[in-house]
Amino acid sequence: MKPFRIPTARSPLVLTLALLALPLLIAACSTAPDGLLDAQAASARYRVTFTNLTTGQPFTPPLIATHQSAVALFEVGQVASEGIREIAENGNLAPALAALGASNKVAETVVAVGAVPPLLPQATVSAEIGAQRGARFVSFASMLICSNDGFTGLDRVKLPEQLGGVVEVYANAYDAGTELNSEDFADIVPPCQGLIGVGSDDPGTGMSDPALAEGGVIAAHPGVAGGNDLLPGVHGWSDPVAMVVIERID
């Protein structure tokens, strides 16, 4: 069986979400429609806790999904979906939420929004999510805010089966392969500078720039090269960039 993938749109998305308005996305989280996952079937609840392990890379609130094994949120070596592209370039979760919510192989989606998003370096955020019988996997994705198209995530991690069971995993940084790494504040979402305390007159942007479009595939992120606005000693990182703890609580 070929895995379900978040579809890639043929035309640019015009909707862009302001990163600091991300709590509004909670209302968009949904369970799957009627289909392979029975909403009346016995379900389990999980607490998913994220820790940003970097010293200079804030993350957008992580988008979490529980689902069947046929769902692939992203795959290294493959072209990024529209959902992953929008997360990695603009911190926009709406397309991925819509695609996941439309799949009858997805149990539930949640955005882990802390008291004051985004998720700053060394900070932790938790969210609870459910999974009906048959949805035995969890995936997540989150933008590395001080990057052109960097993100972190995990795809198809097995959920703990026993009540009280815990799974601890680590996530690396990926390059979506959709935008050239200019490392220029003018091409990066505007919260970056202030979140890390680096001053700039560039307003930044929450929209994709066709002039920077890159027809690549998802790959390990090369990191911050320097030579422009991003500084390796400030915005750089080493893998893994996130720790994720998944606990079955019900």
PDB file of C-alpha atoms in Angstrom:
ATOM      1  CA  MET A   1       0.000   0.000   0.000  1.00  0.00           C
ATOM      2  CA  LYS A   2       1.370   3.409  -0.911  1.00  0.00           C
ATOM      3  CA  PRO A   3       1.439   5.828   2.057  1.00  0.00           C
ATOM      4  CA  PHE A   4      -1.009   8.728   2.107  1.00  0.00           C
ATOM      5  CA  ARG A   5       0.930  11.972   1.716  1.00  0.00           C
ATOM      6  CA  ILE A   6      -0.197  15.507   2.382  1.00  0.00           C
ATOM      7  CA  PRO A   7      -0.969  16.681  -1.156  1.00  0.00           C
ATOM      8  CA  THR A   8       1.157  19.297  -2.883  1.00  0.00           C
ATOM      9  CA  ALA A   9      -0.903  22.196  -4.227  1.00  0.00           C
ATOM     10  CA  ARG A  10      -0.454  23.309  -7.838  1.00  0.00           C
ATOM     11  CA  SER A  11      -0.815  27.003  -7.072  1.00  0.00           C
ATOM     12  CA  PRO A  12       0.681  29.182  -4.297  1.00  0.00           C
ATOM     13  CA  LEU A  13      -1.332  29.488  -1.111  1.00  0.00           C
ATOM     14  CA  VAL A  14      -2.465  33.037  -0.441  1.00  0.00           C
ATOM     15  CA  LEU A  15      -3.382  32.563   3.209  1.00  0.00           C
ATOM     16  CA  THR A  16      -0.573  33.365   5.676  1.00  0.00           C
ATOM     17  CA  LEU A  17      -0.983  33.127   9.439  1.00  0.00           C
ATOM     18  CA  ALA A  18       0.721  35.560  11.794  1.00  0.00           C
ATOM     19  CA  LEU A  19       2.933  33.424  14.027  1.00  0.00           C
ATOM     20  CA  LEU A  20       1.878  35.143  17.197  1.00  0.00           C
ATOM     21  CA  ALA A  21      -1.796  34.509  16.366  1.00  0.00           C
ATOM     22  CA  LEU A  22      -1.274  30.741  16.266  1.00  0.00           C
ATOM     23  CA  PRO A  23      -3.492  30.019  19.295  1.00  0.00           C
ATOM     24  CA  LEU A  24      -6.431  30.630  16.938  1.00  0.00           C
ATOM     25  CA  LEU A  25      -5.495  27.412  15.182  1.00  0.00           C
ATOM     26  CA  ILE A  26      -6.726  25.366  18.120  1.00  0.00           C
ATOM     27  CA  ALA A  27     -10.235  25.798  16.753  1.00  0.00           C
ATOM     28  CA  ALA A  28      -9.119  24.203  13.490  1.00  0.00           C
ATOM     29  CA  CYS A  29      -7.933  20.964  15.117  1.00  0.00           C
ATOM     30  CA  SER A  30     -10.272  18.100  14.363  1.00  0.00           C
ATOM     31  CA  THR A  31     -10.874  14.400  14.437  1.00  0.00           C
ATOM     32  CA  ALA A  32     -11.057  12.478  11.185  1.00  0.00           C
ATOM     33  CA  PRO A  33     -14.321  12.148   9.253  1.00  0.00           C
ATOM     34  CA  ASP A  34     -16.244   8.856   9.132  1.00  0.00           C
ATOM     35  CA  GLY A  35     -14.171   6.208   7.416  1.00  0.00           C
ATOM     36  CA  LEU A  36     -11.441   3.773   8.341  1.00  0.00           C
ATOM     37  CA  LEU A  37     -11.225   5.137  11.869  1.00  0.00           C
ATOM     38  CA  ASP A  38     -14.420   4.588  13.835  1.00  0.00           C
ATOM     39  CA  ALA A  39     -15.140   7.575  16.052  1.00  0.00           C
ATOM     40  CA  GLN A  40     -17.131   5.267  18.373  1.00  0.00           C
ATOM     41  CA  ALA A  41     -14.280   2.789  18.817  1.00  0.00           C
ATOM     42  CA  ALA A  42     -12.317   2.630  22.043  1.00  0.00           C
ATOM     43  CA  SER A  43      -9.770   5.445  22.158  1.00  0.00           C
ATOM     44  CA  ALA A  44      -6.634   6.261  24.087  1.00  0.00           C
ATOM     45  CA  ARG A  45      -5.256   9.593  25.270  1.00  0.00           C
ATOM     46  CA  TYR A  46      -1.643  10.716  25.160  1.00  0.00           C
ATOM     47  CA  ARG A  47       0.412  13.608  26.479  1.00  0.00           C
ATOM     48  CA  VAL A  48       3.090  14.783  24.053  1.00  0.00           C
ATOM     49  CA  THR A  49       5.830  17.015  25.486  1.00  0.00           C
ATOM     50  CA  PHE A  50       8.306  18.914  23.330  1.00  0.00           C
ATOM     51  CA  THR A  51      11.581  20.466  24.462  1.00  0.00           C
ATOM     52  CA  ASN A  52      13.486  22.853  22.203  1.00  0.00           C
ATOM     53  CA  LEU A  53      17.108  21.757  22.613  1.00  0.00           C
ATOM     54  CA  THR A  54      18.638  24.623  20.642  1.00  0.00           C
ATOM     55  CA  THR A  55      20.161  27.796  22.059  1.00  0.00           C
ATOM     56  CA  GLY A  56      19.071  30.170  19.286  1.00  0.00           C
ATOM     57  CA  GLN A  57      16.247  28.679  17.197  1.00  0.00           C
ATOM     58  CA  PRO A  58      12.647  29.337  18.289  1.00  0.00           C
ATOM     59  CA  PHE A  59      10.016  26.908  16.929  1.00  0.00           C
ATOM     60  CA  THR A  60       6.443  27.487  15.881  1.00  0.00           C
ATOM     61  CA  PRO A  61       3.952  25.567  18.065  1.00  0.00           C
ATOM     62  CA  PRO A  62       4.238  21.919  16.965  1.00  0.00           C
ATOM     63  CA  LEU A  63       1.445  20.420  14.856  1.00  0.00           C
ATOM     64  CA  ILE A  64       0.730  16.874  16.098  1.00  0.00           C
ATOM     65  CA  ALA A  65      -1.317  14.151  14.420  1.00  0.00           C
ATOM     66  CA  THR A  66      -2.254  10.605  15.442  1.00  0.00           C
ATOM     67  CA  HIS A  67      -2.901   8.322  12.493  1.00  0.00           C
ATOM     68  CA  GLN A  68      -2.573   4.984  10.766  1.00  0.00           C
ATOM     69  CA  SER A  69       0.727   3.744   9.344  1.00  0.00           C
ATOM     70  CA  ALA A  70      -0.360   4.667   5.802  1.00  0.00           C
ATOM     71  CA  VAL A  71      -0.073   8.390   6.595  1.00  0.00           C
ATOM     72  CA  ALA A  72       3.239  10.146   5.951  1.00  0.00           C
ATOM     73  CA  LEU A  73       3.475  13.730   7.198  1.00  0.00           C
ATOM     74  CA  PHE A  74       6.824  14.086   5.430  1.00  0.00           C
ATOM     75  CA  GLU A  75       9.564  11.869   4.032  1.00  0.00           C
ATOM     76  CA  VAL A  76      13.248  12.636   3.633  1.00  0.00           C
ATOM     77  CA  GLY A  77      14.215  12.495  -0.039  1.00  0.00           C
ATOM     78  CA  GLN A  78      10.698  13.361  -1.198  1.00  0.00           C
ATOM     79  CA  VAL A  79       9.253  16.681  -2.406  1.00  0.00           C
ATOM     80  CA  ALA A  80       7.676  18.604   0.468  1.00  0.00           C
ATOM     81  CA  SER A  81       3.890  18.787   0.480  1.00  0.00           C
ATOM     82  CA  GLU A  82       2.156  22.156   0.439  1.00  0.00           C
ATOM     83  CA  GLY A  83       1.496  21.689   4.144  1.00  0.00           C
ATOM     84  CA  ILE A  84       5.148  21.116   5.025  1.00  0.00           C
ATOM     85  CA  ARG A  85       6.284  23.898   2.671  1.00  0.00           C
ATOM     86  CA  GLU A  86       4.016  26.413   4.374  1.00  0.00           C
ATOM     87  CA  ILE A  87       5.155  25.314   7.832  1.00  0.00           C
ATOM     88  CA  ALA A  88       8.847  25.418   6.878  1.00  0.00           C
ATOM     89  CA  GLU A  89       8.746  28.736   4.984  1.00  0.00           C
ATOM     90  CA  ASN A  90       6.039  30.743   6.731  1.00  0.00           C
ATOM     91  CA  GLY A  91       5.037  29.045   9.973  1.00  0.00           C
ATOM     92  CA  ASN A  92       1.574  28.547   8.492  1.00  0.00           C
ATOM     93  CA  LEU A  93      -0.136  25.420   9.837  1.00  0.00           C
ATOM     94  CA  ALA A  94      -3.486  25.828   8.076  1.00  0.00           C
ATOM     95  CA  PRO A  95      -2.811  23.768   4.891  1.00  0.00           C
ATOM     96  CA  ALA A  96      -1.392  20.807   6.828  1.00  0.00           C
ATOM     97  CA  LEU A  97      -4.280  20.939   9.318  1.00  0.00           C
ATOM     98  CA  ALA A  98      -6.793  20.940   6.479  1.00  0.00           C
ATOM     99  CA  ALA A  99      -5.161  18.023   4.647  1.00  0.00           C
ATOM    100  CA  LEU A 100      -4.814  15.914   7.784  1.00  0.00           C
ATOM    101  CA  GLY A 101      -8.348  16.683   8.892  1.00  0.00           C
ATOM    102  CA  ALA A 102      -9.711  15.522   5.536  1.00  0.00           C
ATOM    103  CA  SER A 103      -8.071  12.091   5.776  1.00  0.00           C
ATOM    104  CA  ASN A 104     -10.040   9.172   7.214  1.00  0.00           C
ATOM    105  CA  LYS A 105      -6.718   7.627   8.227  1.00  0.00           C
ATOM    106  CA  VAL A 106      -6.019  10.446  10.713  1.00  0.00           C
ATOM    107  CA  ALA A 107      -7.526  10.218  14.203  1.00  0.00           C
ATOM    108  CA  GLU A 108      -6.857  13.672  15.626  1.00  0.00           C
ATOM    109  CA  THR A 109      -4.748  16.802  15.136  1.00  0.00           C
ATOM    110  CA  VAL A 110      -3.592  19.195  17.843  1.00  0.00           C
ATOM    111  CA  VAL A 111      -1.391  22.296  17.949  1.00  0.00           C
ATOM    112  CA  ALA A 112       0.809  22.423  21.060  1.00  0.00           C
ATOM    113  CA  VAL A 113       0.388  26.097  21.936  1.00  0.00           C
ATOM    114  CA  GLY A 114       2.027  27.196  25.181  1.00  0.00           C
ATOM    115  CA  ALA A 115       1.100  30.187  27.303  1.00  0.00           C
ATOM    116  CA  VAL A 116       3.262  32.493  25.158  1.00  0.00           C
ATOM    117  CA  PRO A 117       4.049  30.977  21.756  1.00  0.00           C
ATOM    118  CA  PRO A 118       6.313  30.334  19.943  1.00  0.00           C
ATOM    119  CA  LEU A 119       8.475  27.652  21.583  1.00  0.00           C
ATOM    120  CA  LEU A 120      11.672  29.443  22.581  1.00  0.00           C
ATOM    121  CA  PRO A 121      15.109  27.806  22.892  1.00  0.00           C
ATOM    122  CA  GLN A 122      15.360  25.474  25.909  1.00  0.00           C
ATOM    123  CA  ALA A 123      11.600  25.819  26.567  1.00  0.00           C
ATOM    124  CA  THR A 124       9.044  23.012  26.842  1.00  0.00           C
ATOM    125  CA  VAL A 125       5.407  22.714  25.773  1.00  0.00           C
ATOM    126  CA  SER A 126       2.867  19.879  26.141  1.00  0.00           C
ATOM    127  CA  ALA A 127      -0.425  18.938  24.525  1.00  0.00           C
ATOM    128  CA  GLU A 128      -2.899  16.081  24.844  1.00  0.00           C
ATOM    129  CA  ILE A 129      -4.166  14.131  21.869  1.00  0.00           C
ATOM    130  CA  GLY A 130      -6.406  11.128  21.318  1.00  0.00           C
ATOM    131  CA  ALA A 131      -6.233   8.135  19.012  1.00  0.00           C
ATOM    132  CA  GLN A 132      -9.012   5.725  18.085  1.00  0.00           C
ATOM    133  CA  ARG A 133      -8.308   2.044  17.653  1.00  0.00           C
ATOM    134  CA  GLY A 134      -6.252   1.536  14.505  1.00  0.00           C
ATOM    135  CA  ALA A 135      -4.349   4.817  14.800  1.00  0.00           C
ATOM    136  CA  ARG A 136      -1.116   3.596  16.347  1.00  0.00           C
ATOM    137  CA  PHE A 137       1.283   6.304  15.177  1.00  0.00           C
ATOM    138  CA  VAL A 138       2.043   9.948  15.905  1.00  0.00           C
ATOM    139  CA  SER A 139       3.823  12.563  13.782  1.00  0.00           C
ATOM    140  CA  PHE A 140       4.660  16.241  14.245  1.00  0.00           C
ATOM    141  CA  ALA A 141       6.161  19.207  12.399  1.00  0.00           C
ATOM    142  CA  SER A 142       7.348  22.651  13.538  1.00  0.00           C
ATOM    143  CA  MET A 143       9.168  25.508  11.795  1.00  0.00           C
ATOM    144  CA  LEU A 144      12.666  26.612  12.759  1.00  0.00           C
ATOM    145  CA  ILE A 145      11.673  30.262  12.789  1.00  0.00           C
ATOM    146  CA  CYS A 146      15.111  31.751  12.096  1.00  0.00           C
ATOM    147  CA  SER A 147      15.545  29.939   8.798  1.00  0.00           C
ATOM    148  CA  ASN A 148      14.272  30.180   5.236  1.00  0.00           C
ATOM    149  CA  ASP A 149      12.636  26.749   5.040  1.00  0.00           C
ATOM    150  CA  GLY A 150      13.921  24.812   8.015  1.00  0.00           C
ATOM    151  CA  PHE A 151      11.707  22.601  10.149  1.00  0.00           C
ATOM    152  CA  THR A 152      11.865  19.799  12.663  1.00  0.00           C
ATOM    153  CA  GLY A 153       9.573  16.849  12.918  1.00  0.00           C
ATOM    154  CA  LEU A 154       9.024  13.146  13.348  1.00  0.00           C
ATOM    155  CA  ASP A 155       7.113  10.852  11.012  1.00  0.00           C
ATOM    156  CA  ARG A 156       5.240   7.708  12.104  1.00  0.00           C
ATOM    157  CA  VAL A 157       6.484   7.167  15.658  1.00  0.00           C
ATOM    158  CA  LYS A 158       4.763   4.200  17.339  1.00  0.00           C
ATOM    159  CA  LEU A 159       2.501   5.251  20.209  1.00  0.00           C
ATOM    160  CA  PRO A 160       2.977   3.491  23.576  1.00  0.00           C
ATOM    161  CA  GLU A 161       0.380   0.749  23.966  1.00  0.00           C
ATOM    162  CA  GLN A 162       0.165   0.345  27.736  1.00  0.00           C
ATOM    163  CA  LEU A 163      -1.381   2.858  30.122  1.00  0.00           C
ATOM    164  CA  GLY A 164       1.513   4.796  31.653  1.00  0.00           C
ATOM    165  CA  GLY A 165       3.822   3.747  28.847  1.00  0.00           C
ATOM    166  CA  VAL A 166       6.371   6.325  27.713  1.00  0.00           C
ATOM    167  CA  VAL A 167       8.293   6.754  24.446  1.00  0.00           C
ATOM    168  CA  GLU A 168      11.160   9.267  24.267  1.00  0.00           C
ATOM    169  CA  VAL A 169      12.454  10.270  20.841  1.00  0.00           C
ATOM    170  CA  TYR A 170      14.652  12.997  19.379  1.00  0.00           C
ATOM    171  CA  ALA A 171      14.053  15.077  16.254  1.00  0.00           C
ATOM    172  CA  ASN A 172      16.600  16.554  13.844  1.00  0.00           C
ATOM    173  CA  ALA A 173      16.428  19.670  11.683  1.00  0.00           C
ATOM    174  CA  TYR A 174      15.365  19.364   8.040  1.00  0.00           C
ATOM    175  CA  ASP A 175      15.502  21.614   4.998  1.00  0.00           C
ATOM    176  CA  ALA A 176      12.232  21.477   3.055  1.00  0.00           C
ATOM    177  CA  GLY A 177      14.087  22.085  -0.216  1.00  0.00           C
ATOM    178  CA  THR A 178      11.515  24.689  -1.229  1.00  0.00           C
ATOM    179  CA  GLU A 179      13.359  27.985  -0.663  1.00  0.00           C
ATOM    180  CA  LEU A 180      16.991  28.996  -1.081  1.00  0.00           C
ATOM    181  CA  ASN A 181      18.774  29.606   2.210  1.00  0.00           C
ATOM    182  CA  SER A 182      19.439  33.317   1.799  1.00  0.00           C
ATOM    183  CA  GLU A 183      19.726  33.750   5.600  1.00  0.00           C
ATOM    184  CA  ASP A 184      18.462  37.302   5.076  1.00  0.00           C
ATOM    185  CA  PHE A 185      16.023  38.711   7.653  1.00  0.00           C
ATOM    186  CA  ALA A 186      14.088  40.246   4.755  1.00  0.00           C
ATOM    187  CA  ASP A 187      13.222  36.709   3.586  1.00  0.00           C
ATOM    188  CA  ILE A 188      12.454  35.246   7.020  1.00  0.00           C
ATOM    189  CA  VAL A 189       9.322  35.462   9.168  1.00  0.00           C
ATOM    190  CA  PRO A 190       9.425  38.719  11.149  1.00  0.00           C
ATOM    191  CA  PRO A 191       9.405  37.384  14.732  1.00  0.00           C
ATOM    192  CA  CYS A 192      12.900  35.955  14.261  1.00  0.00           C
ATOM    193  CA  GLN A 193      14.956  39.042  15.099  1.00  0.00           C
ATOM    194  CA  GLY A 194      13.160  40.061  18.262  1.00  0.00           C
ATOM    195  CA  LEU A 195      12.858  36.543  19.652  1.00  0.00           C
ATOM    196  CA  ILE A 196      16.618  36.088  19.660  1.00  0.00           C
ATOM    197  CA  GLY A 197      17.444  39.694  20.524  1.00  0.00           C
ATOM    198  CA  VAL A 198      19.133  40.557  17.231  1.00  0.00           C
ATOM    199  CA  GLY A 199      18.223  44.014  15.908  1.00  0.00           C
ATOM    200  CA  SER A 200      17.337  44.631  12.267  1.00  0.00           C
ATOM    201  CA  ASP A 201      15.562  47.183  10.079  1.00  0.00           C
ATOM    202  CA  ASP A 202      14.255  44.416   7.801  1.00  0.00           C
ATOM    203  CA  PRO A 203      10.510  43.899   8.338  1.00  0.00           C
ATOM    204  CA  GLY A 204      10.696  40.237   7.371  1.00  0.00           C
ATOM    205  CA  THR A 205       7.943  38.386   5.528  1.00  0.00           C
ATOM    206  CA  GLY A 206       5.344  35.710   6.107  1.00  0.00           C
ATOM    207  CA  MET A 207       4.907  35.089   2.380  1.00  0.00           C
ATOM    208  CA  SER A 208       6.873  32.845   0.049  1.00  0.00           C
ATOM    209  CA  ASP A 209       9.075  34.634  -2.497  1.00  0.00           C
ATOM    210  CA  PRO A 210       8.963  33.014  -5.973  1.00  0.00           C
ATOM    211  CA  ALA A 211      12.438  34.415  -6.662  1.00  0.00           C
ATOM    212  CA  LEU A 212      13.815  32.136  -3.923  1.00  0.00           C
ATOM    213  CA  ALA A 213      11.887  29.032  -4.970  1.00  0.00           C
ATOM    214  CA  GLU A 214      14.002  25.878  -4.949  1.00  0.00           C
ATOM    215  CA  GLY A 215      12.886  22.650  -6.580  1.00  0.00           C
ATOM    216  CA  GLY A 216      14.566  20.357  -4.098  1.00  0.00           C
ATOM    217  CA  VAL A 217      13.520  17.593  -1.749  1.00  0.00           C
ATOM    218  CA  ILE A 218      13.432  17.271   2.026  1.00  0.00           C
ATOM    219  CA  ALA A 219      16.926  16.652   3.390  1.00  0.00           C
ATOM    220  CA  ALA A 220      19.000  17.064   6.517  1.00  0.00           C
ATOM    221  CA  HIS A 221      19.424  20.795   7.108  1.00  0.00           C
ATOM    222  CA  PRO A 222      22.981  22.004   6.446  1.00  0.00           C
ATOM    223  CA  GLY A 223      22.729  24.507   9.309  1.00  0.00           C
ATOM    224  CA  VAL A 224      23.495  28.218   9.358  1.00  0.00           C
ATOM    225  CA  ALA A 225      26.379  29.126   7.044  1.00  0.00           C
ATOM    226  CA  GLY A 226      26.677  32.790   8.061  1.00  0.00           C
ATOM    227  CA  GLY A 227      27.779  35.637   5.815  1.00  0.00           C
ATOM    228  CA  ASN A 228      24.387  37.343   5.903  1.00  0.00           C
ATOM    229  CA  ASP A 229      21.966  38.189   8.742  1.00  0.00           C
ATOM    230  CA  LEU A 230      21.869  34.787  10.416  1.00  0.00           C
ATOM    231  CA  LEU A 231      24.831  34.108  12.668  1.00  0.00           C
ATOM    232  CA  PRO A 232      26.103  30.552  13.246  1.00  0.00           C
ATOM    233  CA  GLY A 233      27.003  31.357  16.843  1.00  0.00           C
ATOM    234  CA  VAL A 234      23.534  32.738  17.577  1.00  0.00           C
ATOM    235  CA  HIS A 235      21.073  30.970  15.283  1.00  0.00           C
ATOM    236  CA  GLY A 236      23.014  27.773  14.640  1.00  0.00           C
ATOM    237  CA  TRP A 237      22.326  24.365  16.162  1.00  0.00           C
ATOM    238  CA  SER A 238      23.471  20.786  16.309  1.00  0.00           C
ATOM    239  CA  ASP A 239      21.176  17.789  15.942  1.00  0.00           C
ATOM    240  CA  PRO A 240      18.985  16.731  17.583  1.00  0.00           C
ATOM    241  CA  VAL A 241      17.057  19.982  17.942  1.00  0.00           C
ATOM    242  CA  ALA A 242      14.069  18.664  19.887  1.00  0.00           C
ATOM    243  CA  MET A 243      13.224  16.016  22.471  1.00  0.00           C
ATOM    244  CA  VAL A 244       9.732  14.539  22.351  1.00  0.00           C
ATOM    245  CA  VAL A 245       8.192  12.489  25.159  1.00  0.00           C
ATOM    246  CA  ILE A 246       4.954  10.615  24.433  1.00  0.00           C
ATOM    247  CA  GLU A 247       3.028   9.216  27.418  1.00  0.00           C
ATOM    248  CA  ARG A 248      -0.221   7.257  27.370  1.00  0.00           C
ATOM    249  CA  ILE A 249      -2.416   8.812  30.052  1.00  0.00           C
ATOM    250  CA  ASP A 250      -5.781   7.110  29.436  1.00  0.00           C
TER     251      ASP A 250
END
